[in-house]
XYZ file of C-alpha atoms in Angstrom:
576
model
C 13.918 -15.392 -10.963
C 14.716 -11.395 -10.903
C 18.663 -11.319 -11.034
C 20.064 -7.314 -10.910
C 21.636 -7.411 -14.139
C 24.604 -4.925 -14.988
C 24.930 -2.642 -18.776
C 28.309 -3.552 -19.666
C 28.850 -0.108 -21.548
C 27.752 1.927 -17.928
C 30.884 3.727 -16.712
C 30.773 4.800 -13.409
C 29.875 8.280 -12.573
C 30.902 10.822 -10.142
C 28.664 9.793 -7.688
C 29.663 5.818 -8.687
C 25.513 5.262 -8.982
C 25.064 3.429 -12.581
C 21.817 4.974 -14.452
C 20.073 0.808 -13.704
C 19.956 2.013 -9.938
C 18.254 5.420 -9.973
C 14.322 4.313 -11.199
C 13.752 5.853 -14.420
C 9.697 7.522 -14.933
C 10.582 7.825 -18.586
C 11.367 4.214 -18.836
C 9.201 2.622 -21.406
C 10.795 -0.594 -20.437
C 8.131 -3.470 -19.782
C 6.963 -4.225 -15.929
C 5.729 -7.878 -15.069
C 2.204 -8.223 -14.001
C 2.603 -9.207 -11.125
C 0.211 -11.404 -8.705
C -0.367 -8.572 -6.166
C -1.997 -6.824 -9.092
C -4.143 -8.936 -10.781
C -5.982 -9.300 -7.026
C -6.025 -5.741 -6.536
C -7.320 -5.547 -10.160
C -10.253 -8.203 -9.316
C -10.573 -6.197 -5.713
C -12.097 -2.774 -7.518
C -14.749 -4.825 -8.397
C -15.623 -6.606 -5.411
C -14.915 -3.312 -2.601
C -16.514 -0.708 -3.507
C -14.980 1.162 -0.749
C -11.476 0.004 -2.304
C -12.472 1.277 -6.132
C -13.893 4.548 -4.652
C -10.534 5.177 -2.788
C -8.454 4.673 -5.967
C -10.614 6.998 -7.746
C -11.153 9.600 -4.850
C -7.694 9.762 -3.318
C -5.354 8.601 -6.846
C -6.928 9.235 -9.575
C -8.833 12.149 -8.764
C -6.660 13.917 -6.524
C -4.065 16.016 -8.923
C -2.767 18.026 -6.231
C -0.676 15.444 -4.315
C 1.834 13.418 -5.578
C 1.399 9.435 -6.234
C 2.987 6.925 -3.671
C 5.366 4.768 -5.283
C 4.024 1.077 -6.454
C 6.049 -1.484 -4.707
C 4.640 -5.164 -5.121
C 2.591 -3.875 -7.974
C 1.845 -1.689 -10.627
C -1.049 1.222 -10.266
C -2.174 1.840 -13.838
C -3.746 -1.828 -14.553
C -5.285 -1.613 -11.566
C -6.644 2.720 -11.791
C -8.023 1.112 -15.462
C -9.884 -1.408 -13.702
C -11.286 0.813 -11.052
C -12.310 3.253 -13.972
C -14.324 -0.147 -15.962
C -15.532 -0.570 -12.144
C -17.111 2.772 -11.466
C -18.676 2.708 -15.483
C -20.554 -0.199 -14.618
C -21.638 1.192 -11.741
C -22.815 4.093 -13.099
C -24.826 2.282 -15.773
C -26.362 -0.204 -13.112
C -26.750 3.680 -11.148
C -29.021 4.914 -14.094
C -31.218 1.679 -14.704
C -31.782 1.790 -11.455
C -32.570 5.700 -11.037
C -34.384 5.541 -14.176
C -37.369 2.243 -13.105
C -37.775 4.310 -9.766
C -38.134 7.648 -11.136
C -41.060 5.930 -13.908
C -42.583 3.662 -10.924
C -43.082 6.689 -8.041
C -45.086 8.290 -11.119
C -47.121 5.635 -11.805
C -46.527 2.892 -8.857
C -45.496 4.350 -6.032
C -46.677 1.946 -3.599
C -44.920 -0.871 -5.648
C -41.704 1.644 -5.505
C -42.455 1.400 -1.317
C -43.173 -2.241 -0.480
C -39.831 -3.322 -3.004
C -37.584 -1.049 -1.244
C -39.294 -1.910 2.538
C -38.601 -5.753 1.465
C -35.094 -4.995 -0.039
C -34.173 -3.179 2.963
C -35.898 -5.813 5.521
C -33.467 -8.805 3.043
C -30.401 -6.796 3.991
C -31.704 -6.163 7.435
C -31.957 -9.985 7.877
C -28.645 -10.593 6.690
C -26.623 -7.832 8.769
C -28.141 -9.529 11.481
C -27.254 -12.818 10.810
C -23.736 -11.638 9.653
C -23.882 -9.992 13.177
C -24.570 -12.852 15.304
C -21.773 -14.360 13.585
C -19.675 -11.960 14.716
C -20.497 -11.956 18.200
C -19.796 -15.718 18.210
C -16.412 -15.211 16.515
C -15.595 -12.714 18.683
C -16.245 -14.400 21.747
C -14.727 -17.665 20.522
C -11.355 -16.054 19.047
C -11.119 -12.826 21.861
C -10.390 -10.393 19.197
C -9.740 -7.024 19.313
C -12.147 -4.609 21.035
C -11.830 -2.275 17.956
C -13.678 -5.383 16.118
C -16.482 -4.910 18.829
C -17.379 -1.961 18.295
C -17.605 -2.845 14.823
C -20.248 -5.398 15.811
C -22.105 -2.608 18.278
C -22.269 -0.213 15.427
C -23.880 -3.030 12.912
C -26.367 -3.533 15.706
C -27.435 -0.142 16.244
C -27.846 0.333 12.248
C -29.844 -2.542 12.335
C -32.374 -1.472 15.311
C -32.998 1.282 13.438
C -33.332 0.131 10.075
C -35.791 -2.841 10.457
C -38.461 -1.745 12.112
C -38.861 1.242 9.823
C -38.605 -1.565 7.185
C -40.851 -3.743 8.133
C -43.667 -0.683 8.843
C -43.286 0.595 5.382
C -43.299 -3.381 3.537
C -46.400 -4.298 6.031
C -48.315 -0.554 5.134
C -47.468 -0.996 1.485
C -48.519 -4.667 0.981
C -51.421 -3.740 3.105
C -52.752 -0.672 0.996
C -51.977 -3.417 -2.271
C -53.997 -5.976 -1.172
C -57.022 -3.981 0.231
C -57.073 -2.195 -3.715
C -57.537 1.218 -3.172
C -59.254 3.442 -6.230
C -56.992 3.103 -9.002
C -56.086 7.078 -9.897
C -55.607 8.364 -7.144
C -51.866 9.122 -7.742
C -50.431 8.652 -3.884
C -52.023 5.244 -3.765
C -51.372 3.824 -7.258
C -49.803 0.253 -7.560
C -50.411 -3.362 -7.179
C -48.760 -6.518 -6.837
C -47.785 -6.740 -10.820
C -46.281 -3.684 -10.983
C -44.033 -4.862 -7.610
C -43.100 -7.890 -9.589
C -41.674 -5.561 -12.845
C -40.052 -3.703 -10.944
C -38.210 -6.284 -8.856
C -37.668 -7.822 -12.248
C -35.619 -4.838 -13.513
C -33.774 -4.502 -9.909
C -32.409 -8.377 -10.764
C -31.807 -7.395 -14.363
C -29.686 -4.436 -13.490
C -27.820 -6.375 -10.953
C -27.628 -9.338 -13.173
C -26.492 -7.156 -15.831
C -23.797 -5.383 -13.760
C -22.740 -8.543 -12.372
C -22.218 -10.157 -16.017
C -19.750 -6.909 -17.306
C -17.812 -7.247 -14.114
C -17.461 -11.310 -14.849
C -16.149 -10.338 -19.091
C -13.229 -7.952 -17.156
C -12.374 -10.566 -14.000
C -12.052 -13.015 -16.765
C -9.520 -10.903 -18.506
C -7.566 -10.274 -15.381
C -7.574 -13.262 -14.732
C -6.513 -14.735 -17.955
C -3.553 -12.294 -18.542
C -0.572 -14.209 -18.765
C 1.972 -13.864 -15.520
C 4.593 -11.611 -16.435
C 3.255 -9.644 -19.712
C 3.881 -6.571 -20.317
C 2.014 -3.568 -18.370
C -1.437 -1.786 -19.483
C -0.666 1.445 -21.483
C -1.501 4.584 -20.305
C -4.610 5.298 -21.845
C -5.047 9.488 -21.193
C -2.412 12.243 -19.661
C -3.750 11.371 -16.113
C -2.859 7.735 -16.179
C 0.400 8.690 -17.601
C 0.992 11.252 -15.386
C 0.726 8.772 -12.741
C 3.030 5.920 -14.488
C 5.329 8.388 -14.224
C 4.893 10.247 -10.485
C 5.052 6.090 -9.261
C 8.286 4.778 -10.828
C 9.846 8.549 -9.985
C 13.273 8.250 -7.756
C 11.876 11.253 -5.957
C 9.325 10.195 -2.671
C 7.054 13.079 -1.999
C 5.713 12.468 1.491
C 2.616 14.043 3.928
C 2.709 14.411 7.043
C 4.904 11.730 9.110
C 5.061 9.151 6.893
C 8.192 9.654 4.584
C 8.167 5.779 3.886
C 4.313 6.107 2.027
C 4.101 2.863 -0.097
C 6.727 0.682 1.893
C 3.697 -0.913 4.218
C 4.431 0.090 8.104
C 7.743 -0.061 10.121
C 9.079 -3.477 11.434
C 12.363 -2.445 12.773
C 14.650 0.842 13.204
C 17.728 1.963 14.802
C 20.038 4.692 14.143
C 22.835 5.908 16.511
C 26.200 8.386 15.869
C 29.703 6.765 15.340
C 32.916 8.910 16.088
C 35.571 8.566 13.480
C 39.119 8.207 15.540
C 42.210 6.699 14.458
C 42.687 3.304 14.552
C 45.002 2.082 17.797
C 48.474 0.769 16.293
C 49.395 -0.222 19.762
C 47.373 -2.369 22.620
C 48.798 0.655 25.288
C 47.419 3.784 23.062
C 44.798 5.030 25.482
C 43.756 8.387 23.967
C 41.431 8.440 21.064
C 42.501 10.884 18.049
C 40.485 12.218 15.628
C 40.941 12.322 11.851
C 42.103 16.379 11.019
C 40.619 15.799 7.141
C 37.476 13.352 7.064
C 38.889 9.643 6.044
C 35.921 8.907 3.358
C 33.131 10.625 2.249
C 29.246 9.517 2.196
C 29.866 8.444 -0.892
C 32.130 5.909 -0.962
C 30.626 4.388 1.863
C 27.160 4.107 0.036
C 28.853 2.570 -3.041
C 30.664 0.182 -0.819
C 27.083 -0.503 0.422
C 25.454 -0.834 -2.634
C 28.044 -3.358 -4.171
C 27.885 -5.465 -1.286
C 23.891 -5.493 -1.293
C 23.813 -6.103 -4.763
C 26.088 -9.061 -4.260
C 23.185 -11.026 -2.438
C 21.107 -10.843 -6.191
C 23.958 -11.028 -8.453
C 25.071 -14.309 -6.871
C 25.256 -17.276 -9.627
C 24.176 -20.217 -7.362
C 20.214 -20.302 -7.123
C 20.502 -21.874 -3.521
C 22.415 -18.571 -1.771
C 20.818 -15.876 -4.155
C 18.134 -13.755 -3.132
C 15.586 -13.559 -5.252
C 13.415 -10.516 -6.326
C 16.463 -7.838 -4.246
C 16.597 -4.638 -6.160
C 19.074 -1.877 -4.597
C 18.001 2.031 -5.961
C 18.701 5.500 -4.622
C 15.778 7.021 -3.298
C 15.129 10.783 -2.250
C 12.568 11.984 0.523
C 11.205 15.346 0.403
C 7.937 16.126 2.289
C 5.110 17.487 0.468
C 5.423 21.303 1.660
C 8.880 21.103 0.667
C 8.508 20.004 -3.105
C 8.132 23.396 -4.135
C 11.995 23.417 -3.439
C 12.625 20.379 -6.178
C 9.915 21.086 -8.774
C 12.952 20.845 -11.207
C 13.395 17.502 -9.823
C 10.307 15.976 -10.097
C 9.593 17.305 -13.774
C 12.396 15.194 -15.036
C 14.754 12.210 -13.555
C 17.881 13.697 -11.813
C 21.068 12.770 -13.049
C 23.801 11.025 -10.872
C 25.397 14.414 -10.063
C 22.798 15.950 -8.142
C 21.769 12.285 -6.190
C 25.356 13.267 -5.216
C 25.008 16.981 -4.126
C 22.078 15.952 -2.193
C 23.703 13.272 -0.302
C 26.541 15.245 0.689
C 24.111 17.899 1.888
C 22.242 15.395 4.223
C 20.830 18.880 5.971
C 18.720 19.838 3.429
C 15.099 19.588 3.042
C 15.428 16.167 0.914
C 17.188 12.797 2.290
C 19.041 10.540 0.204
C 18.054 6.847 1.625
C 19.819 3.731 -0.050
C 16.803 1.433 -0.755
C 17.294 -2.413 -0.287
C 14.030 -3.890 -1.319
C 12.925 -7.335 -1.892
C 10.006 -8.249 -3.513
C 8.701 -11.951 -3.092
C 5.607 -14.463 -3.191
C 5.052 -12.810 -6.617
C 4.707 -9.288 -5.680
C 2.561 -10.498 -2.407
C 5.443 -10.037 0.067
C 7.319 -6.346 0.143
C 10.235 -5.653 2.549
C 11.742 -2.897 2.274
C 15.084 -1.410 4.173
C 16.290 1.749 3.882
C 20.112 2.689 5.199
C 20.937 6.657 5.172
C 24.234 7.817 5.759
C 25.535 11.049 7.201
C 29.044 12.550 8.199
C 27.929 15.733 10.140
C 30.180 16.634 12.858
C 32.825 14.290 12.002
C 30.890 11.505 13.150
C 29.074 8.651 11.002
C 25.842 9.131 11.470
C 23.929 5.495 10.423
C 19.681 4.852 9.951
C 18.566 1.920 9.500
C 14.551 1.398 8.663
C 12.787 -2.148 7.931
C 9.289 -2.038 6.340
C 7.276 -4.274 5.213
C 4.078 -4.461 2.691
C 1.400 -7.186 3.910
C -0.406 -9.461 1.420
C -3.427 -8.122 -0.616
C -6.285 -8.766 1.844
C -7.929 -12.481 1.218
C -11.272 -11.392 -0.226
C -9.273 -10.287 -2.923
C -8.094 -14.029 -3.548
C -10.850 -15.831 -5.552
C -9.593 -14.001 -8.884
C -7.229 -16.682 -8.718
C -10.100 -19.723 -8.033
C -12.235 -20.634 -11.283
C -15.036 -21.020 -9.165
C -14.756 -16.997 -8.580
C -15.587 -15.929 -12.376
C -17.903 -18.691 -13.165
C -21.582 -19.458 -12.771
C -21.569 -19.732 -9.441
C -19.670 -16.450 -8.969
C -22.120 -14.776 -10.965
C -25.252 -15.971 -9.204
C -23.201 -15.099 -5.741
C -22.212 -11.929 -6.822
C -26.098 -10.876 -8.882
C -27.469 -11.554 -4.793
C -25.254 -9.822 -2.733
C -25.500 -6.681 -5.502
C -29.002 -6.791 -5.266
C -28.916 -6.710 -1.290
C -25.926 -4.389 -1.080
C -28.305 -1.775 0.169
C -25.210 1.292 1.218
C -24.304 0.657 -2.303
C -27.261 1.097 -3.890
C -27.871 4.102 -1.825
C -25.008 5.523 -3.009
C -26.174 5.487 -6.833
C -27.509 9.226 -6.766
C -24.144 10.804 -5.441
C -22.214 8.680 -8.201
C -24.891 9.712 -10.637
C -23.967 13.261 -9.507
C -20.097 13.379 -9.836
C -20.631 11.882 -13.216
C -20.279 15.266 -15.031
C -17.451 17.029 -13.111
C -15.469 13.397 -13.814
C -16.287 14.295 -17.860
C -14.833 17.940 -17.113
C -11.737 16.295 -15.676
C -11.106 14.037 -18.352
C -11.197 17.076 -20.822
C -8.953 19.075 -18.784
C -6.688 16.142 -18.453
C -5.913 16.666 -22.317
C -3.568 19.848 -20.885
C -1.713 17.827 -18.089
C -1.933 15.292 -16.017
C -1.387 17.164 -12.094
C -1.090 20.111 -10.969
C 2.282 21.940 -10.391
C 3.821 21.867 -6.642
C 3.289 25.596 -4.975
C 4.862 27.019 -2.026
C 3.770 26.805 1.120
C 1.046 23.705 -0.161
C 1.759 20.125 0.712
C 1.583 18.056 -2.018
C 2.802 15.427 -0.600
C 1.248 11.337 -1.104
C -0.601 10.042 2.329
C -0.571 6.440 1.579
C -0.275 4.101 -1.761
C -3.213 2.040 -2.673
C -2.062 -0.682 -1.230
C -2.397 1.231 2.519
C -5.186 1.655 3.880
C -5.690 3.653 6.919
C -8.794 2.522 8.785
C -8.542 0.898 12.136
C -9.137 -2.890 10.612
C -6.086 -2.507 8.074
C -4.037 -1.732 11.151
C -5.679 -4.448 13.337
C -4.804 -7.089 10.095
C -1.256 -6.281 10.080
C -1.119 -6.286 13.365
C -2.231 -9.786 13.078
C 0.400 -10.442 10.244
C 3.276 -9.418 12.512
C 1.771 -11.429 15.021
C 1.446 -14.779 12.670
C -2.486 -14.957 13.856
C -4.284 -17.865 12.112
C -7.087 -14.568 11.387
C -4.699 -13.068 9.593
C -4.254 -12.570 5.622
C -1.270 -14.380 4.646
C 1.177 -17.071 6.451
C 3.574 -17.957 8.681
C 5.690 -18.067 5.905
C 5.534 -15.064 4.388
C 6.431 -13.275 8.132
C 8.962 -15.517 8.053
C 10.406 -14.297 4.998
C 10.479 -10.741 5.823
C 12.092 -11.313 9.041
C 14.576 -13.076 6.876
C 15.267 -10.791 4.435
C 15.454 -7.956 7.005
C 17.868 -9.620 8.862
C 20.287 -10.832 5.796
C 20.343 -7.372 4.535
C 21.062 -6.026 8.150
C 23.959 -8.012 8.680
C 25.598 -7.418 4.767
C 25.009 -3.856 6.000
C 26.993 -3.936 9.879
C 29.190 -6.726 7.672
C 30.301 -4.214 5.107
C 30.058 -0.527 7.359
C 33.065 -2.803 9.844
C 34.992 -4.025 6.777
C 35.197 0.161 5.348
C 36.303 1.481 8.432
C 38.623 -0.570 9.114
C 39.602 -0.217 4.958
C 39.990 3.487 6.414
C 42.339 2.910 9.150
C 38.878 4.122 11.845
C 38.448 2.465 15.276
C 35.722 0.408 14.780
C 35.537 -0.810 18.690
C 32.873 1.012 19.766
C 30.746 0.424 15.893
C 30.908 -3.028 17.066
C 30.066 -2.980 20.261
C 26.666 -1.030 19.183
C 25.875 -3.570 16.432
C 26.441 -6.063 18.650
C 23.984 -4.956 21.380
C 21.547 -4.397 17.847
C 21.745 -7.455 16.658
C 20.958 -9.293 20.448
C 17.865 -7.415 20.286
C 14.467 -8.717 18.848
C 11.985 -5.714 18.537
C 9.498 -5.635 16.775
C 7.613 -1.905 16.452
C 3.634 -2.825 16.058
C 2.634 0.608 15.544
C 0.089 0.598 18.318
C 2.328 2.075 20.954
C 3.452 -1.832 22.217
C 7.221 -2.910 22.332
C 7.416 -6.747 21.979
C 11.213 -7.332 23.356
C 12.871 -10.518 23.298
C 16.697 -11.320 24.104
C 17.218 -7.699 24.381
C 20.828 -5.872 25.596
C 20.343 -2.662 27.709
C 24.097 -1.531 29.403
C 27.142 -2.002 28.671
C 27.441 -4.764 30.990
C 24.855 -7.010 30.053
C 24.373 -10.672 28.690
C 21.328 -12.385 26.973
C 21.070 -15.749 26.858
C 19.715 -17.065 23.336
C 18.929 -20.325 24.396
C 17.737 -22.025 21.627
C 15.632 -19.218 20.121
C 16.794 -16.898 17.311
C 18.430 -13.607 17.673
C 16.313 -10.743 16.537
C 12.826 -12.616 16.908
């Protein structure tokens, strides 16, 4: 169980932040391996879509930033995707190599095996498809899913026929034997059988390497220590992921936190406490009665409380409370100081006083559970402009690895039977193996890189570029990913993950929310501030239950609207 532990020797600072709650990049302090990463370990290997992204968009990309890791930890799984794409690339060249020999001597073998390769995958899109439509019609999924199903139909219309001319024309001009010599109409039914023989050798082949490295995954112990760095690049990315510093593209200054659940944020006015029932008017303080400071400490300590507590039963499990600083990615020119080296206390300080300045300070209340599976995240920033407290409250949360990912954690997955399963569907993974030649291709501007990489491990922020990190591996952007968490929030059966786990970020999120309005009453009233209208806001935020999907839907339940208002609960929970 992950318990916040305290140095005894850590004095507190000006700021009152102890050096165990700002992340440290230069830690060389040991990380468990968790769950979430040995499946997104064993998931380079089985989505190639998935190993190409962490390449493309992480590895490769040394002008942006790297999300930060939450639930997981990028380097084991960057190493994997690099074993992933070698294999490849050696399957790549067999390949490339028996086609390039066969067209010169065989080249009507070369024609009827890829005609019948591509008719096999035909034949199982289509099944694959009718299964779909079936599904679809049985569940009444999302139209996005059907269009899915149109587009696999049109491919398939256009691929078959095609197919089945150039098999039937090939296996024609075989059989009828035309003059051996003539170089256009060379081949015959042995040399089809060789080379289908070396197709299943190099997929057999591929598939046996990728079984020795699942079986390594999967036989790491749970909570050893983390994979080395192995070049600059991967440690320049250890680094840029455990930084305190968030560097953040576009409208997404939460990258790695997984998609909103829950927000509010309104303005408090700081007035004097009413000594007597019959005060009426409201009096402001003429000197500010705290600063942001002391109100985030107070926030911190009371956070922290929930993980330090003794008895197992009322502890939470997994909490960690940091500072955190958001800066977007055209800004980071502004803090290349900053993201060179961890900042000390004092300037987390000068940039939370400052809260108009291109970066935010955020306290970050996360809570990591079902072994790394299961990340919710809450983030509380506090600001005193105008002599009012200004409060934000944000609730993410980080779905479970998607279920295809899951067998690294079934024998079945990495045994025989996973290797005959996986030597078939490589050998009738046709967009893969068209996709040999362009991997063949990048193969010698990924050796430059890895040279270069010996003199650093990114490029330097510059003004005016955004450098800023789009998403973390772990989120994906297509329409599905947003369709499947969707279906999380939503507790579908379809979905990956379970009731559960929803359950248990709705729970967190709401313990932490109420420590948070719990502690934010008890320091203003500490400060001698009226706290009646603070409470009569977090009252109307706690009656309300809404949940933001991130498809432009509001699902309200048991909301408070007007000052006037009731909600009866019934016998549901608040805030579901």
């Amino acid at each position: 169980m992950k318990i916040l532990s305290r140095r005894a020797d850590t004095t507190e600072n000006v700021l009152g932040i102890e050096s165990s709650t700002v992340p440290d990049s230069d830690s060389g302090a040991p990380r468990p391996h968790r769950v979430a990463t040995r499946k997104l370990c064993a998931g380079v290997y089985v989505d190639h879509a998935f190993r190409d992204r962490a390449m493309r968009e992480i590895y490769d990309d040394r002008q942006r930033r790297v999300a930060p890791s939450y639930g997981f930890d990028l380097i084991p799984v960057l190493i994997h995707a690099r074993h992933a794409f070698s294999i490849a690339v050696l399957h790549d060249t067999l390949l490339l190599a028996t086609v390039v020999a066969a067209v010169c001597y065989a080249p009507v073998a070369v024609l009827f095996i890829a005609g019948a390769l591509t008719l096999c995958y035909a034949t199982v899109s289509f099944g694959a498809m009718v299964w779909g439509y079936v599904h679809y019609l049985r569940e009444r999924q999302t139209f996005s899913q059907l269009q899915q199903l149109h587009a696999r139909r049109r491919v398939i219309f256009w691929v078959a026929p095609p197919a089945v001319l150039v098999t039937a024309g090939a296996g024609l001009a075989m059989v009828i034997g035309f003059p051996q010599g003539v170089w256009p109409l060379m081949g015959d039914w042995r040399a089809s059988l060789s080379i289908l023989l070396v197709f299943v050798a190099a997929a057999a082949l591929h598939t046996a390497c990728r079984q020795v490295l699942l079986r390594q995954v999967r036989s790491r112990p749970e909570g050893a220590g983390p994979d080395q760095p192995r070049n600059v690049r991967l440690a320049e990315i250890d680094r840029q992921q455990r930084h305190p510093f968030t560097v953040h593209a576009n409208f997404t200054p939460f990258v790695g936190s997984g998609r909103i659940v829950r927000e509010w944020s309104f303005a408090q006015r700081l007035v004097k406490a009413k000594k007597l029932i019959a005060e009426q008017e409201e009096e402001e303080f003429e000197v500010r009665p705290f600063s942001t400071r002391e109100l985030v400490r107070r926030l911190e300590t009371l956070i922290e409380s929930l993980a330090a507590e003794e008895d197992e039963e009322t502890q939470i499990a997994g909490l960690d409370v940091t500072h955190r600083i958001f800066v977007a990615g055209v800004n980071a020119w502004e803090y290349r100081d900053d993201l060179e080296t961890t900042p000390s206390p004092q300037r987390f300080e000068e940039i939370m006083r400052r809260s108009s300045a291109l970066g935010r300070h955020y306290l970050t209340c996360q809570v990591e559970s079902w072994q790394g599976e299961i990340v919710t995240t809450v983030y509380v920033h506090v600001s005193l402009q105008g002599r009012m407290l200004y409060l934000q409250f944000c609730a993410c949360a980080l779905p479970p690895t998607p279920r295809e990912y899951q067998f690294i954690e079934e024998t079945a997955g990495v045994g025989v039977r996973g290797f005959l399963t996986a030597t078939v569907e490589r050998l009738l993974d046709l967009p893969e193996l068209l996709q040999g030649p362009r991997r063949l291709c990048s193969v010698p501007r990924r050796i430059a890189r890895e040279l270069l990489d010996q003199h650093g491990g990114a490029d330097a922020p510059r003004r005016g570029r955004d450098v800023g990190a789009v998403a973390s591996l772990r989120e994906r952007q297509e329409d599905d990913e947003l369709e499947e968490f969707l279906r999380f929030l939503n507790a579908s059966p379809e979905a990956d993950g379970s009731y559960f786990q929803l359950a248990d970020v709705r729970k967190h999120i709401k313990i932490i929310e109420r420590q948070l309005i719990a502690g934010v009453t008890a320091f203003l009233k500490e400060k001698e501030v009226d706290t009646g209208e603070f409470t009569a806001r977090t009252t109307a935020i706690l009656n309300q239950g809404v949940i933001n999907t991130g498809d432009g839907t509001v699902n309200a339940q048991q909301s408070v609207m007007g000052s006037q208002n009731t909600v009866n609960r019934g016998s549901a929970e608040d805030g579901d």
